[in-house]
Coordinates of C-alpha atoms in Angstrom, one line a residue:
X1 CA 0.0 0.0 0.0
X2 CA 1.5 3.4 -1.1
X3 CA 1.3 6.0 1.6
X4 CA 2.4 9.6 0.9
X5 CA 1.9 13.0 2.5
X6 CA -0.4 13.9 -0.4
X7 CA -2.9 11.0 0.1
X8 CA -4.8 9.5 2.9
X9 CA -5.4 5.7 2.9
X10 CA -9.1 5.0 3.8
X11 CA -10.1 1.4 4.5
X12 CA -12.7 -0.2 2.2
X13 CA -15.4 -2.5 3.7
X14 CA -15.8 -6.0 2.2
X15 CA -19.5 -5.5 1.5
X16 CA -22.3 -3.0 2.0
X17 CA -26.0 -3.5 2.9
X18 CA -29.2 -1.5 2.9
X19 CA -32.4 -1.9 4.9
X20 CA -35.7 -0.3 4.2
X21 CA -39.0 -0.9 6.0
X22 CA -42.7 -0.5 4.9
X23 CA -45.0 -0.3 7.9
X24 CA -48.5 -1.8 7.1
X25 CA -51.7 -2.8 8.9
X26 CA -52.3 -6.4 7.9
X27 CA -50.5 -8.2 5.2
X28 CA -49.3 -7.0 1.8
X29 CA -51.8 -7.2 -1.0
X30 CA -49.4 -7.9 -3.8
X31 CA -46.0 -9.6 -4.2
X32 CA -42.8 -7.5 -4.3
X33 CA -42.3 -8.8 -7.9
X34 CA -45.7 -7.5 -9.0
X35 CA -45.1 -4.2 -7.3
X36 CA -41.8 -3.7 -9.0
X37 CA -43.2 -4.7 -12.4
X38 CA -45.8 -1.8 -12.0
X39 CA -42.9 0.7 -12.0
X40 CA -42.1 -0.1 -15.7
X41 CA -42.0 3.2 -17.6
X42 CA -41.8 5.3 -14.4
X43 CA -38.4 4.2 -13.2
X44 CA -35.4 4.9 -15.3
X45 CA -33.1 2.2 -16.5
X46 CA -30.8 0.6 -15.5
X47 CA -32.4 1.0 -12.0
X48 CA -35.7 -0.8 -12.8
X49 CA -33.9 -3.7 -14.3
X50 CA -31.4 -3.7 -11.5
X51 CA -34.2 -3.9 -8.9
X52 CA -35.8 -6.9 -10.7
X53 CA -32.5 -8.7 -11.0
X54 CA -31.6 -8.2 -7.3
X55 CA -35.1 -9.2 -6.2
X56 CA -34.6 -12.5 -8.0
X57 CA -31.2 -13.1 -6.6
X58 CA -29.8 -14.1 -3.2
X59 CA -28.4 -10.5 -2.8
X60 CA -31.9 -9.2 -1.8
X61 CA -34.5 -10.5 0.7
X62 CA -38.0 -9.3 1.3
X63 CA -39.7 -10.5 4.5
X64 CA -42.9 -9.6 6.2
X65 CA -42.6 -9.6 10.0
X66 CA -44.8 -8.7 12.9
X67 CA -43.9 -5.3 14.4
X68 CA -43.0 -6.9 17.6
X69 CA -40.2 -8.9 15.9
X70 CA -38.3 -5.8 14.9
X71 CA -36.4 -3.5 17.2
X72 CA -38.4 -0.4 18.0
X73 CA -37.6 2.7 15.9
X74 CA -36.9 5.7 18.2
X75 CA -39.6 8.3 17.6
X76 CA -37.5 11.1 18.9
X77 CA -34.8 10.5 16.3
X78 CA -37.3 9.9 13.5
X79 CA -38.8 13.3 14.4
X80 CA -35.4 14.9 14.4
X81 CA -34.9 13.7 10.9
X82 CA -38.2 15.1 9.7
X83 CA -41.0 12.5 10.6
X84 CA -44.4 14.0 10.7
X85 CA -47.1 13.2 13.3
X86 CA -49.1 11.4 10.5
X87 CA -46.1 9.2 9.6
X88 CA -45.5 8.4 13.3
X89 CA -49.2 7.6 13.8
X90 CA -49.1 5.2 10.8
X91 CA -46.0 3.5 12.2
X92 CA -47.7 3.1 15.6
X93 CA -50.8 1.6 14.0
X94 CA -48.8 -0.9 11.9
X95 CA -49.1 -4.6 12.7
X96 CA -46.4 -5.7 10.3
X97 CA -43.3 -4.5 8.6
X98 CA -42.1 -5.4 5.2
X99 CA -38.3 -5.6 5.5
X100 CA -36.3 -5.1 2.3
X101 CA -32.6 -5.8 2.6
X102 CA -29.9 -5.9 0.0
X103 CA -26.1 -6.5 -0.1
X104 CA -23.5 -5.6 -2.7
X105 CA -19.8 -4.8 -3.1
X106 CA -18.5 -1.3 -2.6
X107 CA -18.3 0.7 -5.8
X108 CA -20.5 2.5 -8.3
X109 CA -23.4 2.0 -8.8
X110 CA -24.5 1.4 -5.2
X111 CA -26.8 -1.4 -6.4
X112 CA -27.8 -2.4 -2.8
X113 CA -29.2 1.1 -2.1
X114 CA -30.8 1.8 -5.4
X115 CA -32.5 -1.6 -5.7
X116 CA -33.7 -1.8 -2.0
X117 CA -35.1 1.7 -2.1
X118 CA -36.9 1.0 -5.4
X119 CA -38.4 -2.2 -4.1
X120 CA -39.5 -0.7 -0.8
X121 CA -41.1 2.3 -2.6
X122 CA -42.9 0.0 -5.0
X123 CA -44.4 -2.0 -2.1
X124 CA -45.3 1.2 -0.2
X125 CA -47.3 2.5 -3.2
X126 CA -49.5 -0.6 -3.2
X127 CA -50.5 0.0 0.5
X128 CA -50.6 3.8 0.4
X129 CA -47.9 3.7 3.0
X130 CA -44.4 5.0 3.9
X131 CA -40.9 3.9 3.4
X132 CA -38.5 4.0 6.4
X133 CA -34.8 4.4 5.5
X134 CA -33.3 2.5 8.4
X135 CA -29.8 3.9 7.8
X136 CA -30.9 7.5 7.8
X137 CA -33.8 7.0 10.3
X138 CA -35.9 8.9 7.9
X139 CA -39.4 8.6 6.5
X140 CA -39.9 8.8 2.8
X141 CA -43.2 8.9 0.9
X142 CA -43.0 6.5 -2.1
X143 CA -43.0 9.3 -4.6
X144 CA -40.0 11.0 -2.9
X145 CA -38.2 7.7 -2.7
X146 CA -38.6 7.1 -6.4
X147 CA -37.6 10.7 -7.3
X148 CA -34.3 10.2 -5.3
X149 CA -33.3 7.3 -7.6
X150 CA -31.1 8.0 -10.7
X151 CA -32.7 9.6 -13.8
X152 CA -32.2 8.4 -17.3
X153 CA -28.7 9.9 -17.3
X154 CA -27.7 8.2 -14.1
X155 CA -27.8 11.4 -12.0
X156 CA -28.9 11.7 -8.4
X157 CA -29.2 14.5 -5.9
X158 CA -26.6 13.6 -3.2
X159 CA -28.7 15.5 -0.6
X160 CA -31.4 12.8 -1.0
X161 CA -28.9 10.3 0.2
X162 CA -26.5 12.2 2.6
X163 CA -27.9 14.3 5.4
X164 CA -25.8 16.9 7.2
X165 CA -26.9 17.2 10.9
X166 CA -25.2 19.5 13.3
X167 CA -25.1 20.3 17.1
X168 CA -23.6 22.8 19.3
X169 CA -20.4 22.4 21.4
X170 CA -18.1 24.7 23.4
X171 CA -16.2 25.7 20.3
X172 CA -19.1 26.4 17.9
X173 CA -21.1 24.0 15.7
X174 CA -20.2 20.4 15.1
X175 CA -21.3 19.2 11.6
X176 CA -21.3 15.6 10.4
X177 CA -22.6 13.8 7.4
X178 CA -25.0 10.9 7.6
X179 CA -25.1 8.8 4.5
X180 CA -21.6 8.4 3.1
X181 CA -21.3 5.0 4.8
X182 CA -24.0 3.8 2.4
X183 CA -21.3 4.0 -0.2
X184 CA -18.6 2.5 2.0
X185 CA -16.9 5.9 2.7
X186 CA -16.3 7.2 6.2
X187 CA -18.6 10.1 7.3
X188 CA -17.2 13.7 7.3
X189 CA -17.1 16.0 10.2
X190 CA -16.1 19.6 10.9
X191 CA -15.8 21.2 14.3
X192 CA -15.7 24.8 15.5
X193 CA -17.9 26.1 12.8
X194 CA -19.3 29.6 13.6
X195 CA -22.9 29.7 14.6
X196 CA -24.0 32.0 11.8
X197 CA -22.8 29.6 9.1
X198 CA -25.5 27.0 9.8
X199 CA -27.0 26.9 6.2
X200 CA -23.9 27.8 4.3
X201 CA -21.6 25.3 6.0
X202 CA -24.1 22.5 5.6
X203 CA -24.0 23.2 1.8
X204 CA -20.2 23.2 1.9
X205 CA -20.3 19.8 3.6
X206 CA -22.6 18.5 0.9
X207 CA -20.2 19.8 -1.8
X208 CA -17.2 18.2 -0.1
X209 CA -19.1 14.9 0.2
X210 CA -19.8 15.0 -3.5
X211 CA -16.2 15.7 -4.4
X212 CA -14.8 13.0 -2.1
X213 CA -17.4 10.5 -3.1
X214 CA -16.3 10.9 -6.7
X215 CA -12.7 10.3 -5.7
X216 CA -13.8 7.3 -3.7
X217 CA -15.8 5.6 -6.4
X218 CA -13.0 6.2 -8.9
X219 CA -10.7 4.4 -6.5
X220 CA -13.1 1.4 -6.5
X221 CA -13.5 1.2 -10.3
X222 CA -11.3 -1.9 -10.8
X223 CA -12.6 -5.5 -10.9
X224 CA -11.1 -6.3 -7.5
X225 CA -12.2 -4.4 -4.4
X226 CA -9.0 -2.9 -2.9
X227 CA -8.3 -2.9 0.8
X228 CA -7.8 0.9 0.8
X229 CA -8.6 3.9 -1.4
X230 CA -6.1 6.8 -1.5
X231 CA -8.0 10.0 -1.0
X232 CA -6.2 13.4 -1.5
X233 CA -5.3 15.1 1.7
X234 CA -6.2 18.4 0.2
X235 CA -9.7 18.4 -1.2
X236 CA -10.8 21.2 -3.5
X237 CA -14.5 22.2 -3.2
X238 CA -16.2 24.4 -5.7
X239 CA -19.6 26.0 -6.3
X240 CA -20.1 23.4 -8.9
X241 CA -19.7 20.6 -6.4
X242 CA -22.3 22.2 -4.2
X243 CA -24.7 22.7 -7.1
X244 CA -24.3 19.1 -8.3
X245 CA -24.9 17.8 -4.8
X246 CA -28.2 19.7 -4.8
X247 CA -29.1 18.6 -8.3
X248 CA -28.7 22.0 -10.0
X249 CA -25.4 21.6 -12.0
X250 CA -26.4 24.5 -14.3
X251 CA -26.9 27.0 -11.4
X252 CA -23.4 27.3 -10.0
X253 CA -21.6 30.6 -10.0
X254 CA -18.1 31.4 -11.1
X255 CA -16.8 31.4 -7.5
X256 CA -13.2 30.5 -6.6
X257 CA -12.5 27.1 -5.2
X258 CA -11.6 26.5 -1.6
X259 CA -9.2 24.0 -0.1
X260 CA -10.0 21.7 2.9
X261 CA -7.6 19.3 4.5
X262 CA -8.6 15.8 5.4
X263 CA -7.6 14.1 8.7
X264 CA -8.5 10.6 9.6
X265 CA -10.1 10.5 13.1
X266 CA -10.4 6.8 14.0
X267 CA -12.9 5.8 16.7
X268 CA -11.5 4.5 20.0
X269 CA -14.8 2.7 20.8
X270 CA -15.3 -0.3 18.5
X271 CA -19.1 0.6 18.4
X272 CA -18.5 4.2 17.4
X273 CA -17.9 5.7 14.0
X274 CA -14.6 6.9 12.6
X275 CA -14.6 10.2 10.7
X276 CA -12.8 12.1 8.0
X277 CA -12.3 15.5 9.6
X278 CA -12.4 18.7 7.4
X279 CA -9.8 21.2 8.5
X280 CA -8.2 24.4 7.1
X281 CA -5.2 23.8 4.8
X282 CA -1.7 23.8 6.2
X283 CA -0.4 27.2 7.2
X284 CA -3.7 28.8 7.9
X285 CA -3.4 31.2 10.9
X286 CA -6.0 31.5 13.6
X287 CA -8.9 29.3 14.5
X288 CA -10.6 26.9 12.1
X289 CA -13.8 28.9 12.3
X290 CA -12.2 31.9 10.7
X291 CA -11.2 29.8 7.7
X292 CA -14.6 28.2 7.4
X293 CA -16.2 31.7 7.3
X294 CA -13.8 32.8 4.6
X295 CA -14.5 29.6 2.6
X296 CA -18.3 30.3 2.8
X297 CA -17.8 33.9 1.8
X298 CA -15.8 32.7 -1.3
X299 CA -18.3 30.1 -2.3
X300 CA -21.5 32.0 -1.5
X301 CA -20.6 35.6 -2.3
X302 CA -24.1 35.7 -4.0
X303 CA -22.8 38.5 -6.3
X304 CA -22.3 38.3 -10.1
X305 CA -21.1 40.9 -12.5
X306 CA -23.7 42.6 -14.7
X307 CA -23.5 44.7 -17.8
X308 CA -26.7 46.7 -17.4
X309 CA -26.6 50.4 -17.9
X310 CA -29.0 52.4 -15.8
X311 CA -31.2 55.3 -16.9
X312 CA -31.6 58.4 -14.8
X313 CA -34.6 58.3 -12.5
X314 CA -35.1 54.5 -12.6
X315 CA -34.9 52.0 -9.6
X316 CA -31.2 51.2 -10.4
X317 CA -30.2 54.9 -10.3
X318 CA -31.9 55.3 -6.9
X319 CA -30.0 52.2 -5.7
X320 CA -26.7 53.6 -6.8
X321 CA -27.5 56.9 -5.1
X322 CA -28.3 55.1 -1.8
X323 CA -25.0 53.1 -2.0
X324 CA -22.9 56.2 -2.7
X325 CA -24.6 58.1 0.2
X326 CA -23.3 55.4 2.6
X327 CA -19.7 55.1 1.3
X328 CA -18.2 57.4 3.9
X329 CA -19.8 55.6 6.8
X330 CA -18.9 52.1 5.6
X331 CA -15.3 53.2 5.0
X332 CA -15.1 54.6 8.6
X333 CA -16.4 51.3 10.0
X334 CA -14.1 49.2 7.8
X335 CA -11.0 51.2 8.8
X336 CA -12.0 51.1 12.5
X337 CA -12.6 47.3 12.4
X338 CA -16.2 47.7 13.4
X339 CA -17.8 45.4 10.7
X340 CA -19.4 42.2 12.0
X341 CA -17.0 39.3 12.9
X342 CA -16.1 37.0 10.0
X343 CA -17.6 39.3 7.4
X344 CA -16.2 40.8 4.2
X345 CA -16.7 44.2 2.6
X346 CA -17.1 44.3 -1.2
X347 CA -17.6 47.1 -3.6
X348 CA -19.1 47.2 -7.1
X349 CA -17.5 49.5 -9.7
X350 CA -17.7 50.1 -13.5
X351 CA -15.3 49.0 -16.2
X352 CA -15.5 50.6 -19.6
X353 CA -17.0 48.3 -22.4
X354 CA -18.1 48.7 -26.0
X355 CA -21.8 48.5 -25.0
X356 CA -21.5 50.5 -21.8
X357 CA -20.0 49.9 -18.4
X358 CA -19.5 46.4 -17.0
X359 CA -20.0 46.3 -13.3
X360 CA -17.9 43.9 -11.3
X361 CA -17.3 43.3 -7.6
X362 CA -14.1 43.4 -5.6
X363 CA -13.3 42.4 -2.0
X364 CA -11.8 45.3 -0.1
X365 CA -8.4 44.6 1.5
X366 CA -7.3 48.2 2.2
X367 CA -9.0 51.7 2.2
X368 CA -6.3 54.0 3.6
X369 CA -7.5 57.1 1.7
X370 CA -11.1 57.9 1.0
X371 CA -10.5 58.3 -2.8
X372 CA -8.9 54.9 -3.5
X373 CA -9.8 51.4 -2.6
X374 CA -7.4 48.4 -2.8
X375 CA -8.9 45.0 -3.2
X376 CA -9.1 41.6 -5.0
X377 CA -11.6 41.0 -7.8
X378 CA -14.5 38.8 -6.9
X379 CA -15.4 37.9 -10.5
X380 CA -14.0 37.6 -14.0
X381 CA -14.6 40.6 -16.2
X382 CA -15.8 40.2 -19.8
X383 CA -14.4 43.6 -20.9
X384 CA -11.0 43.4 -19.3
X385 CA -9.0 40.1 -19.5
X386 CA -6.7 41.3 -16.7
X387 CA -9.5 41.4 -14.2
X388 CA -9.9 37.8 -12.9
X389 CA -11.1 36.2 -9.7
X390 CA -8.5 37.0 -7.0
X391 CA -6.5 39.4 -9.1
X392 CA -5.5 42.7 -7.3
X393 CA -7.4 45.8 -8.3
X394 CA -7.3 49.5 -7.4
X395 CA -10.7 51.2 -7.5
X396 CA -11.4 54.9 -7.6
X397 CA -14.1 55.7 -5.1
X398 CA -15.9 57.8 -7.7
X399 CA -16.3 54.7 -9.8
X400 CA -18.2 52.8 -7.0
X401 CA -21.9 52.2 -7.7
X402 CA -22.6 49.8 -4.8
X403 CA -21.1 48.1 -1.7
X404 CA -22.2 45.2 0.5
X405 CA -21.1 43.4 3.7
X406 CA -21.1 39.6 3.3
X407 CA -21.0 36.7 5.7
X408 CA -21.4 33.0 5.1
X409 CA -25.1 33.4 4.3
X410 CA -24.8 36.2 1.8
X411 CA -25.5 39.9 1.9
X412 CA -26.2 41.2 5.4
X413 CA -25.9 44.9 4.6
X414 CA -25.9 47.0 1.4
X415 CA -26.2 45.5 -2.0
X416 CA -28.9 47.9 -3.3
X417 CA -28.2 47.4 -7.0
X418 CA -28.1 43.6 -6.5
X419 CA -31.5 43.7 -4.9
X420 CA -32.9 45.6 -7.9
X421 CA -31.4 43.0 -10.3
X422 CA -32.7 40.1 -8.2
X423 CA -36.1 41.6 -8.2
X424 CA -36.0 42.0 -12.0
X425 CA -36.7 45.7 -11.6
X426 CA -34.6 48.1 -13.7
X427 CA -37.6 49.9 -15.2
X428 CA -38.5 53.5 -14.4
X429 CA -40.5 54.0 -11.2
X430 CA -42.7 57.0 -10.2
X431 CA -40.9 59.6 -8.1

């Protein structure tokens, strides 16, 4: 086994299994085979054929058991993962459980998960019931379970398979993933995440899971299952990774990538989980939370360049006037260090173009004199090839048309012109 400073050897389990339950009152009305056949035309291939093949093989079992024969499912945890009162009531009223279990080797596709979920959803449809994902302790209605399966192009939304719960500790928030073990990979964790990054860091965790899962499955692509897969110690996460994890690959912005360092955190208790811990890259000064906030600001700046030219008297012109009126105050607060912790100040300014100005954003790094702002470009400019993400820029204050203060969730102050663009309102408005 090759071990280097650039890669982390992660052990591969010999086999993987999936378990789904369908709570019912009484006994099933149709056989699993008949239920799966009814999905023809509604479930994309190869998943439909895969479900039929595994159902007919020793790799899958479907048993109907009395509820008393199965360990009780904890209602508090089911509720924490989204169970409704109606779903819990149907579970309490059930006399039997249809138990769908499948086993398969690590790799892609995860046949055990896809086939077991498809069969369980098919059975649940016939009884107007629910699917219980035992691994995730999560209720799924049959339609949602079927939607989570691959489309005709083999694509899934990773967030339908990997949850990102979090809890508070003394150093901030503790995030983990819950679902990567379905694919044989260790779960991720991050500690010391600032409290205000709840939504943003959850999305970063999903993007990191998508990137590492791709590396993981590529390492399992051979005919023989290896004992270890070498994962890169430095993982690159992009806006595209996050967008793909949420099933929107076409909706990612041109944000700069961020680096996260992987550490293996093996469990000392044999019954506990080991984790892959996400950390700042080597050489980052200060606490991890500061880097996590900067990473979120990079990936979720929420601001894109635009090439619209405003007319006097319209909503955009009023937005520019409001931003310029506040320039002096925001500079005073920036220089005095009185902006919110873990936030970033950005300014929007115009670059000359053939069809009018192109407006781009820059992160402010220094503002020693009122007339001149030093920063780093937050976007690529169409009109000036020298202005690229991260490139140094010097902005004349007279060219500024907007400013905003960002944290990991997006714009928390300012951003008047962006609000007009987001509302689709650049038409003249009454005075």
